[in-house]
Short mmCIF file of C-alpha atoms in Angstrom, two decimals:
data_model
loop_
_atom_site.label_atom_id
_atom_site.label_comp_id
_atom_site.label_asym_id
_atom_site.label_seq_id
_atom_site.Cartn_x
_atom_site.Cartn_y
_atom_site.Cartn_z
CA MET A 1 0.00 0.00 0.00
CA HIS A 2 1.19 3.51 -0.81
CA LEU A 3 0.25 6.85 0.72
CA PRO A 4 -3.21 7.99 -0.36
CA GLU A 5 -3.67 11.01 -2.60
CA PRO A 6 -4.43 13.99 -0.31
CA CYS A 7 -7.82 15.64 -0.73
CA GLY A 8 -7.28 18.90 1.15
CA PRO A 9 -4.83 20.81 3.34
CA VAL A 10 -4.84 18.48 6.39
CA SER A 11 -4.32 15.22 4.54
CA ALA A 12 -1.75 17.01 2.34
CA ARG A 13 0.10 18.02 5.52
CA VAL A 14 0.14 14.42 6.89
CA VAL A 15 1.38 13.13 3.55
CA GLU A 16 3.98 15.91 3.49
CA ILE A 17 5.19 14.98 6.99
CA LEU A 18 5.36 11.31 6.10
CA SER A 19 7.19 12.14 2.89
CA ALA A 20 9.72 14.12 4.97
CA GLN A 21 9.02 17.43 3.22
CA ARG A 22 8.63 19.59 6.31
CA ALA A 23 7.23 23.06 6.82
CA PRO A 24 6.33 24.52 10.25
CA MET A 25 2.96 23.31 11.52
CA SER A 26 0.07 25.68 11.97
CA ALA A 27 -2.72 25.02 14.45
CA ASP A 28 -5.33 26.71 12.28
CA ILE A 29 -4.87 24.19 9.49
CA LEU A 30 -8.17 22.54 10.42
CA ALA A 31 -11.31 24.01 8.92
CA GLY A 32 -14.19 25.03 11.19
CA GLY A 33 -17.35 22.94 11.44
CA SER A 34 -17.81 19.24 11.95
CA VAL A 35 -14.73 17.03 11.97
CA LEU A 36 -16.90 13.89 11.69
CA THR A 37 -17.93 14.82 8.15
CA ASP A 38 -14.67 16.55 7.15
CA ARG A 39 -13.11 14.05 4.75
CA ASP A 40 -9.79 15.87 4.71
CA ALA A 41 -9.47 15.73 8.51
CA GLN A 42 -10.61 12.09 8.71
CA LEU A 43 -8.28 10.97 5.91
CA ALA A 44 -5.45 12.81 7.65
CA LEU A 45 -6.22 11.06 10.92
CA TRP A 46 -6.59 7.66 9.25
CA THR A 47 -3.25 8.11 7.50
CA ALA A 48 -1.52 9.22 10.70
CA TYR A 49 -2.99 6.24 12.61
CA GLU A 50 -2.03 3.82 9.87
CA MET A 51 1.63 4.33 10.81
CA VAL A 52 0.78 2.38 14.01
CA TYR A 53 -0.85 -0.49 12.09
CA ARG A 54 0.59 -1.54 8.73
CA GLY A 55 2.30 1.63 7.49
CA PHE A 56 2.93 2.50 3.87
CA ASP A 57 5.34 0.96 1.38
CA ASP A 58 6.74 4.39 0.57
CA VAL A 59 7.16 5.70 4.15
CA ASP A 60 10.06 5.25 6.60
CA PRO A 61 8.56 3.21 9.53
CA CYS A 62 10.60 5.34 11.98
CA LEU A 63 8.15 8.19 11.31
CA GLU A 64 5.54 6.31 13.40
CA TRP A 65 6.58 8.44 16.39
CA ASP A 66 7.58 11.58 14.49
CA ALA A 67 6.85 14.59 16.69
CA ASP A 68 5.24 16.64 13.90
CA LEU A 69 3.02 13.73 12.94
CA ILE A 70 1.96 13.09 16.54
CA GLY A 71 1.39 16.83 17.04
CA LEU A 72 -0.92 17.05 14.07
CA ARG A 73 -2.64 13.82 15.09
CA ARG A 74 -3.36 15.28 18.53
CA LEU A 75 -4.72 18.45 16.98
CA ILE A 76 -7.28 16.47 14.97
CA GLU A 77 -7.94 14.05 17.85
CA ASP A 78 -8.77 16.96 20.20
CA ARG A 79 -11.38 18.32 17.80
CA PHE A 80 -12.71 14.83 17.07
CA GLU A 81 -13.10 13.98 20.76
CA CYS A 82 -14.66 17.38 21.63
CA GLU A 83 -17.23 16.98 18.88
CA LEU A 84 -18.04 13.39 19.94
CA ARG A 85 -18.47 14.52 23.56
CA ALA A 86 -20.77 17.35 22.49
CA VAL A 87 -23.02 15.27 20.23
CA THR A 88 -23.34 12.41 22.74
CA ALA A 89 -23.74 14.52 25.90
CA ASP A 90 -27.53 14.19 26.12
CA ARG A 91 -27.59 10.47 25.49
CA VAL A 92 -24.81 9.91 28.07
CA ALA A 93 -26.59 12.04 30.71
CA GLU A 94 -29.91 10.21 30.16
CA ALA A 95 -28.23 6.80 30.43
CA LEU A 96 -26.39 7.75 33.61
CA ALA A 97 -29.63 9.01 35.13
CA ARG A 98 -31.29 5.68 34.25
CA GLY A 99 -28.57 3.72 36.08
CA GLY A 100 -28.70 -0.04 36.68
CA GLU A 101 -26.24 -2.86 36.18
CA VAL A 102 -23.51 -1.93 33.67
CA GLY A 103 -24.01 -4.86 31.27
CA ASP A 104 -27.78 -4.25 31.17
CA LEU A 105 -27.24 -0.52 30.72
CA VAL A 106 -24.87 -1.02 27.76
CA LEU A 107 -27.04 -3.64 26.02
CA GLY A 108 -30.18 -1.61 26.78
CA LEU A 109 -28.73 1.51 25.15
CA VAL A 110 -28.01 -0.44 21.98
CA ALA A 111 -31.46 -2.12 22.03
CA ASP A 112 -33.21 1.25 22.45
CA ASP A 113 -31.30 2.85 19.59
CA GLU A 114 -33.65 3.96 16.83
CA GLY A 115 -31.13 4.28 14.03
CA PRO A 116 -31.94 3.98 10.33
CA HIS A 117 -32.55 0.36 9.37
CA LEU A 118 -29.66 -0.05 6.98
CA SER A 119 -29.42 -3.81 7.54
CA SER A 120 -33.17 -4.27 6.91
CA TYR A 121 -32.78 -2.40 3.64
CA LEU A 122 -29.77 -4.55 2.70
CA ARG A 123 -31.76 -7.69 3.45
CA ARG A 124 -34.88 -6.82 1.46
CA ASP A 125 -34.24 -4.10 -1.09
CA ALA A 126 -30.58 -3.36 -1.85
CA THR A 127 -29.31 -3.86 -5.39
CA THR A 128 -25.99 -5.60 -5.99
CA ASP A 129 -24.35 -2.20 -6.57
CA GLN A 130 -25.70 -0.88 -3.25
CA MET A 131 -24.57 -4.00 -1.39
CA CYS A 132 -21.09 -3.58 -2.89
CA ASP A 133 -21.14 0.11 -1.95
CA TYR A 134 -21.89 -0.92 1.66
CA LEU A 135 -19.13 -3.58 1.67
CA ARG A 136 -16.65 -1.06 0.23
CA GLU A 137 -17.45 1.65 2.80
CA ARG A 138 -17.19 -0.84 5.68
CA SER A 139 -13.91 -2.31 4.40
CA VAL A 140 -11.95 0.51 6.08
CA GLN A 141 -12.78 -0.85 9.52
CA GLN A 142 -13.46 -4.54 8.86
CA LEU A 143 -10.12 -5.29 7.18
CA LYS A 144 -8.48 -4.41 10.50
CA GLU A 145 -11.31 -5.76 12.61
CA SER A 146 -10.36 -5.97 16.28
CA ASP A 147 -6.83 -4.60 15.68
CA PRO A 148 -7.57 -1.23 17.38
CA GLN A 149 -9.07 -2.99 20.41
CA ALA A 150 -5.88 -5.06 20.80
CA PHE A 151 -4.29 -1.81 22.06
CA LEU A 152 -6.77 -1.81 24.96
CA LEU A 153 -5.39 -5.06 26.37
CA PRO A 154 -2.25 -3.83 28.20
CA ARG A 155 -4.33 -0.97 29.65
CA LEU A 156 -6.82 -3.27 31.36
CA GLN A 157 -6.33 -5.45 34.41
CA GLY A 158 -7.89 -8.50 36.01
CA ARG A 159 -11.25 -9.79 34.79
CA ALA A 160 -11.68 -7.11 32.12
CA LYS A 161 -8.31 -8.04 30.58
CA VAL A 162 -9.11 -11.77 30.67
CA ALA A 163 -12.50 -11.13 29.03
CA LEU A 164 -11.03 -8.96 26.25
CA ALA A 165 -8.33 -11.57 25.55
CA GLU A 166 -10.98 -14.31 25.40
CA LEU A 167 -13.10 -12.28 22.99
CA GLN A 168 -10.16 -11.29 20.80
CA TYR A 169 -8.92 -14.90 20.60
CA ASP A 170 -12.20 -15.63 18.79
CA GLU A 171 -11.91 -12.48 16.61
CA PHE A 172 -8.41 -13.56 15.61
CA GLY A 173 -9.53 -17.02 14.49
CA ALA A 174 -9.45 -19.03 17.77
CA GLY A 175 -6.22 -20.74 16.72
CA ASP A 176 -7.33 -21.28 13.10
CA PRO A 177 -5.80 -18.84 10.57
CA SER A 178 -8.63 -19.59 8.13
CA ARG A 179 -11.14 -18.13 10.64
CA LEU A 180 -9.37 -14.78 11.21
CA HIS A 181 -12.31 -12.37 10.98
CA GLN A 182 -10.49 -9.62 9.05
CA ASP A 183 -9.49 -12.24 6.45
CA LEU A 184 -13.09 -13.51 6.28
CA TYR A 185 -14.03 -9.95 5.31
CA ALA A 186 -11.37 -9.94 2.58
CA ARG A 187 -12.91 -13.17 1.25
CA THR A 188 -16.33 -11.48 1.24
CA LEU A 189 -14.90 -8.63 -0.85
CA ARG A 190 -13.27 -11.08 -3.26
CA ALA A 191 -16.48 -13.13 -3.58
CA THR A 192 -18.41 -10.00 -4.63
CA GLY A 193 -15.78 -8.97 -7.18
CA LEU A 194 -14.36 -6.19 -5.00
CA ASP A 195 -10.68 -5.58 -4.25
CA PRO A 196 -9.76 -7.37 -0.98
CA ALA A 197 -6.45 -5.47 -0.56
CA TYR A 198 -6.02 -3.55 2.68
CA GLY A 199 -6.61 0.14 2.02
CA ALA A 200 -7.81 -0.43 -1.56
CA TYR A 201 -10.80 1.90 -1.16
CA ILE A 202 -9.30 4.59 1.06
CA SER A 203 -9.56 7.21 -1.66
CA GLU A 204 -13.26 6.44 -2.24
CA VAL A 205 -14.89 5.93 1.16
CA SER A 206 -16.75 8.73 2.93
CA ALA A 207 -15.60 10.86 5.86
CA LEU A 208 -18.04 8.98 8.12
CA SER A 209 -16.63 5.59 7.14
CA LEU A 210 -13.17 6.90 7.99
CA ALA A 211 -14.48 8.42 11.24
CA SER A 212 -16.09 5.09 12.22
CA ALA A 213 -12.70 3.41 11.84
CA ASN A 214 -10.77 6.31 13.38
CA VAL A 215 -12.82 6.44 16.58
CA MET A 216 -11.57 2.93 17.44
CA SER A 217 -7.97 4.05 17.03
CA LEU A 218 -8.67 7.24 19.02
CA PHE A 219 -9.85 5.09 21.94
CA GLY A 220 -7.28 2.34 21.42
CA LEU A 221 -4.20 4.55 21.15
CA ASN A 222 -4.97 7.00 23.98
CA ARG A 223 -4.66 5.22 27.31
CA ARG A 224 -6.84 7.79 29.08
CA LEU A 225 -9.74 6.71 26.82
CA VAL A 226 -9.54 2.98 27.60
CA ALA A 227 -13.00 2.84 29.23
CA ALA A 228 -14.57 4.62 26.25
CA GLY A 229 -12.84 2.04 24.04
CA ALA A 230 -14.40 -0.78 26.07
CA GLY A 231 -17.86 0.82 25.83
CA HIS A 232 -17.49 1.41 22.10
CA PHE A 233 -16.39 -2.19 21.56
CA ALA A 234 -19.36 -3.54 23.54
CA ALA A 235 -21.84 -1.41 21.57
CA PHE A 236 -20.17 -2.40 18.31
CA GLU A 237 -20.46 -6.11 19.13
CA ALA A 238 -24.01 -5.69 20.43
CA SER A 239 -25.17 -4.04 17.22
CA SER A 240 -23.72 -6.77 15.00
CA SER A 241 -25.44 -10.12 15.53
CA VAL A 242 -28.94 -9.31 14.23
CA PRO A 243 -27.74 -6.96 11.41
CA SER A 244 -25.21 -9.63 10.31
CA ARG A 245 -28.07 -12.10 9.90
CA ARG A 246 -29.90 -9.56 7.72
CA VAL A 247 -26.86 -8.78 5.56
CA ALA A 248 -26.20 -12.52 5.08
CA ALA A 249 -29.83 -12.94 3.94
CA GLY A 250 -29.45 -9.95 1.60
CA LEU A 251 -26.32 -11.44 0.03
CA ALA A 252 -28.13 -14.77 -0.46
CA ARG A 253 -31.09 -12.92 -2.05
CA LEU A 254 -28.69 -11.31 -4.54
CA GLY A 255 -27.13 -14.69 -5.41
CA LEU A 256 -23.98 -13.79 -3.46
CA ALA A 257 -24.23 -16.53 -0.79
CA PRO A 258 -20.48 -17.37 -1.04
CA ALA A 259 -19.80 -13.82 0.23
CA ALA A 260 -21.97 -14.34 3.31
CA ASP A 261 -19.53 -16.43 5.35
CA TYR A 262 -18.20 -13.39 7.23
CA PHE A 263 -21.73 -12.31 8.22
CA GLU A 264 -22.90 -15.85 9.04
CA GLU A 265 -19.91 -16.18 11.38
CA HIS A 266 -20.85 -12.92 13.12
CA VAL A 267 -24.41 -13.99 13.92
CA GLU A 268 -23.25 -16.58 16.44
CA ALA A 269 -19.90 -15.01 17.32
CA ASP A 270 -21.32 -11.62 18.24
CA ALA A 271 -24.21 -13.13 20.21
CA VAL A 272 -21.39 -14.39 22.48
CA HIS A 273 -19.14 -11.35 22.17
CA GLU A 274 -21.80 -8.80 23.10
CA GLN A 275 -22.39 -10.55 26.42
CA ILE A 276 -18.67 -10.85 27.18
CA ALA A 277 -17.96 -7.25 26.14
CA ALA A 278 -20.88 -5.67 28.00
CA ARG A 279 -20.86 -7.79 31.16
CA ASP A 280 -17.30 -9.02 31.61
CA ILE A 281 -15.24 -6.19 30.05
CA CYS A 282 -17.37 -3.10 30.79
CA GLY A 283 -18.94 -4.61 33.91
CA SER A 284 -15.58 -5.54 35.46
CA LEU A 285 -14.04 -2.18 34.56
CA VAL A 286 -16.78 -0.26 36.35
CA ARG A 287 -16.90 -2.64 39.32
CA ASP A 288 -13.17 -2.03 39.82
CA ASP A 289 -13.52 1.74 39.32
CA PRO A 290 -17.09 3.12 39.41
CA SER A 291 -15.86 6.52 38.19
CA LEU A 292 -15.35 4.96 34.73
CA LEU A 293 -19.08 4.43 34.10
CA GLY A 294 -19.51 7.77 32.31
CA GLU A 295 -16.60 6.99 29.97
CA VAL A 296 -17.98 3.51 29.18
CA VAL A 297 -21.35 5.06 28.31
CA PHE A 298 -19.61 7.77 26.26
CA GLY A 299 -17.96 5.01 24.20
CA VAL A 300 -21.31 3.27 23.68
CA ALA A 301 -22.94 6.55 22.60
CA CYS A 302 -20.10 7.27 20.11
CA ALA A 303 -20.58 3.88 18.45
CA LEU A 304 -24.36 4.40 18.18
CA HIS A 305 -24.02 7.96 16.90
CA LEU A 306 -21.49 7.13 14.19
CA ASP A 307 -23.35 3.98 13.16
CA ALA A 308 -26.58 5.99 12.76
CA LEU A 309 -24.85 8.73 10.72
CA ALA A 310 -23.05 6.23 8.49
CA GLY A 311 -26.26 4.23 7.93
CA ALA A 312 -28.30 7.35 7.13
CA GLU A 313 -25.59 8.54 4.74
CA LEU A 314 -25.71 5.34 2.68
CA LEU A 315 -29.52 5.20 2.61
CA SER A 316 -29.81 8.81 1.45
CA ARG A 317 -27.02 8.35 -1.11
CA TRP A 318 -28.91 5.41 -2.62
CA GLU A 319 -32.21 7.29 -2.49
CA ARG A 320 -30.65 10.15 -4.47
CA ILE A 321 -29.24 7.74 -7.06
CA ASP A 322 -32.61 5.93 -7.34
CA ALA A 323 -34.43 9.26 -7.74
CA ARG A 324 -32.01 10.37 -10.45
CA ALA A 325 -32.47 7.03 -12.27
CA ALA A 326 -36.26 7.37 -12.02
CA ARG A 327 -36.08 10.94 -13.39
CA SER A 328 -33.91 9.94 -16.36
CA GLU A 329 -36.24 7.01 -17.09
CA ALA A 330 -39.25 9.35 -17.05
CA SER A 331 -37.63 11.90 -19.33
CA MET B 1 -8.69 -36.45 33.17
CA SER B 2 -11.43 -34.27 34.58
CA ARG B 3 -12.75 -31.34 32.55
CA THR B 4 -14.42 -28.26 33.87
CA VAL B 5 -17.41 -26.86 32.00
CA GLN B 6 -18.30 -23.35 33.11
CA VAL B 7 -21.84 -22.04 32.74
CA GLN B 8 -22.69 -18.32 32.95
CA PRO B 9 -26.35 -17.30 32.60
CA CYS B 10 -26.83 -13.76 31.20
CA PRO B 11 -29.89 -11.85 32.46
CA ARG B 12 -32.53 -11.65 29.66
CA GLY B 13 -30.01 -13.30 27.35
CA PRO B 14 -28.30 -16.59 26.55
CA VAL B 15 -26.23 -18.90 28.73
CA LEU B 16 -22.50 -18.68 28.05
CA VAL B 17 -20.69 -22.02 28.16
CA ARG B 18 -16.94 -22.45 28.36
CA GLY B 19 -15.02 -25.72 28.18
CA ALA B 20 -17.65 -27.89 26.46
CA GLU B 21 -16.79 -29.98 23.39
CA VAL B 22 -20.25 -31.02 22.26
CA VAL B 23 -23.73 -29.75 23.08
CA VAL B 24 -26.48 -32.38 22.88
CA ASP B 25 -29.94 -30.88 22.32
CA GLU B 26 -33.35 -32.15 23.49
CA ASP B 27 -33.70 -34.32 20.38
CA GLY B 28 -30.36 -35.97 21.06
CA ALA B 29 -28.64 -34.20 18.15
CA GLN B 30 -24.97 -33.43 18.77
CA HIS B 31 -23.60 -29.94 18.06
CA PRO B 32 -19.81 -29.70 18.18
CA VAL B 33 -18.45 -26.59 19.95
CA THR B 34 -16.12 -24.73 17.60
CA ARG B 35 -15.34 -21.53 19.53
CA PRO B 36 -13.84 -20.88 22.96
CA VAL B 37 -17.13 -19.63 24.40
CA VAL B 38 -20.58 -20.44 23.06
CA ALA B 39 -23.94 -18.78 23.82
CA LEU B 40 -26.83 -21.21 24.22
CA CYS B 41 -30.31 -19.97 23.30
CA VAL B 42 -32.75 -19.96 26.19
CA CYS B 43 -35.58 -17.86 24.66
CA ARG B 44 -36.19 -20.72 22.18
CA ARG B 45 -36.62 -18.24 19.31
CA SER B 46 -33.14 -18.53 17.79
CA SER B 47 -32.90 -19.57 14.14
CA ARG B 48 -29.59 -21.28 15.01
CA LYS B 49 -30.55 -23.43 17.97
CA PRO B 50 -28.90 -24.49 20.16
CA TRP B 51 -26.85 -21.31 19.61
CA CYS B 52 -28.08 -17.79 20.41
CA ASP B 53 -28.51 -15.52 17.37
CA GLY B 54 -29.58 -12.38 19.22
CA THR B 55 -33.30 -12.87 18.51
CA HIS B 56 -34.13 -12.57 22.26
CA LYS B 57 -33.62 -8.81 21.85
CA ALA B 58 -36.71 -8.62 19.65
CA ILE B 59 -38.95 -10.19 22.31
CA ARG B 60 -40.91 -7.78 24.47
CA ASP B 61 -40.12 -7.89 28.19
CA ASP B 62 -43.67 -8.95 29.12
CA LEU B 63 -43.46 -11.97 26.80
CA ARG B 64 -40.15 -13.21 28.09
#
C-alpha cells in the first residue's frame, strides 16, 4: 500500500510529513465545522494512525513516532473527541440518570437505539451495486477488525483483561488462521468482485466511514480513553449479531451466498461477544472503578451515533441515485 | 482427566458455556463446539438453535 492522494490541506500536511518534506505546523490548518464529516481531517487522521498499524510501502517506519506527525494527530484528535463529547452529551446524561447494572445498561442503550434500518434495507431491497457500496465503505474498519481494540489489552487489568483476551482470541480465528475475521471480510470482498487489498478503497470511502474506523484508534491509542474504548467495543459487538443475519440474507437474495460467510460467522460469534464485552469487560471495569461508568457510556454513545450517521448517509445516497435514475427514465 | 465446564447465565439473554466440546440438544442431536465460548439460546426463538442468534432482543419484556 502507498500513501493515499491527499484531498485537502490536512491530509496534504500528513502526507507531506510522512514524505519528509517539512514546513512549520500551523494550528489553524483545520477548517471550522464538523470534523466527523470533514473528509480531509478524517483521511489525515486515518493516514496518521495507519503508521501504528501496517504503514505504507513508501514511508520510513521510523516516522511512526515523528513529533510533527503526533502533534498534528493530537490536533485532529482533540477536535474529534470534543465533537463526539458534544453530540453524545444528552444520550450519556440520560443513560447515567437511568442507572442499573452496567451490562444491562450497555445492552439496553443499543437495544433502544432507533437508528436507520440499513441492515433491513440490505436484506430486502438493496441492489448488488448498493450491497457492494456498503461492503466497500465498511472495508476501512473490517479489514483491520479488532486490531484497534488489541491496544486496549495492556491498559486493562484482572477480569476485564481476561475477558477482552478471550473475545479477541475468537476475533483472531481461535487458533485457526482460516477463521481470522479480518481475512473472512477480505474473502467477502473477493467473492463479490471487490478488491480485498487492505486500504484499496481509502480514496473512495466517505468521511463517516473513515471516522467510524478512526474512533476505534482514538480510543485504542490513547490510554486515558480505555474505558470509552471498552464501551465502544461492547456497543459495536451488540449491534452486529442481528444486522449480520440480515446482511447474510441480503447477500443470499442477490445470489452472493459465497460472500456471506463473514456475516454468518458474526451472527453466532457476536451473540457471544456482546455478552462478554458488556458484562465481563465493561462490567468488570466499572466494578473495579465506578468513576469509569460515564466513559464507558460515552464510548457506547459514540458507536451508536457514528453507526446511525453512516447508515443514514448510505440510505440517502442510494435514495438520491434511485431518484435520479427514475427521473432519467421518465424523461 | 477431569474437565471443567463453566456455565454463565446472562440476564434476559443466553447462557455462556466455556469448556464444552459437544452440546447435545433435546432431540439428542450433537452440536460440536467450535469456539472458545458459546452462547446457548434460552428464549427458544433462535434460528440457530442451540446457539443464540440475538433474537431474544426482539422479544418484548412482558413476553419473556
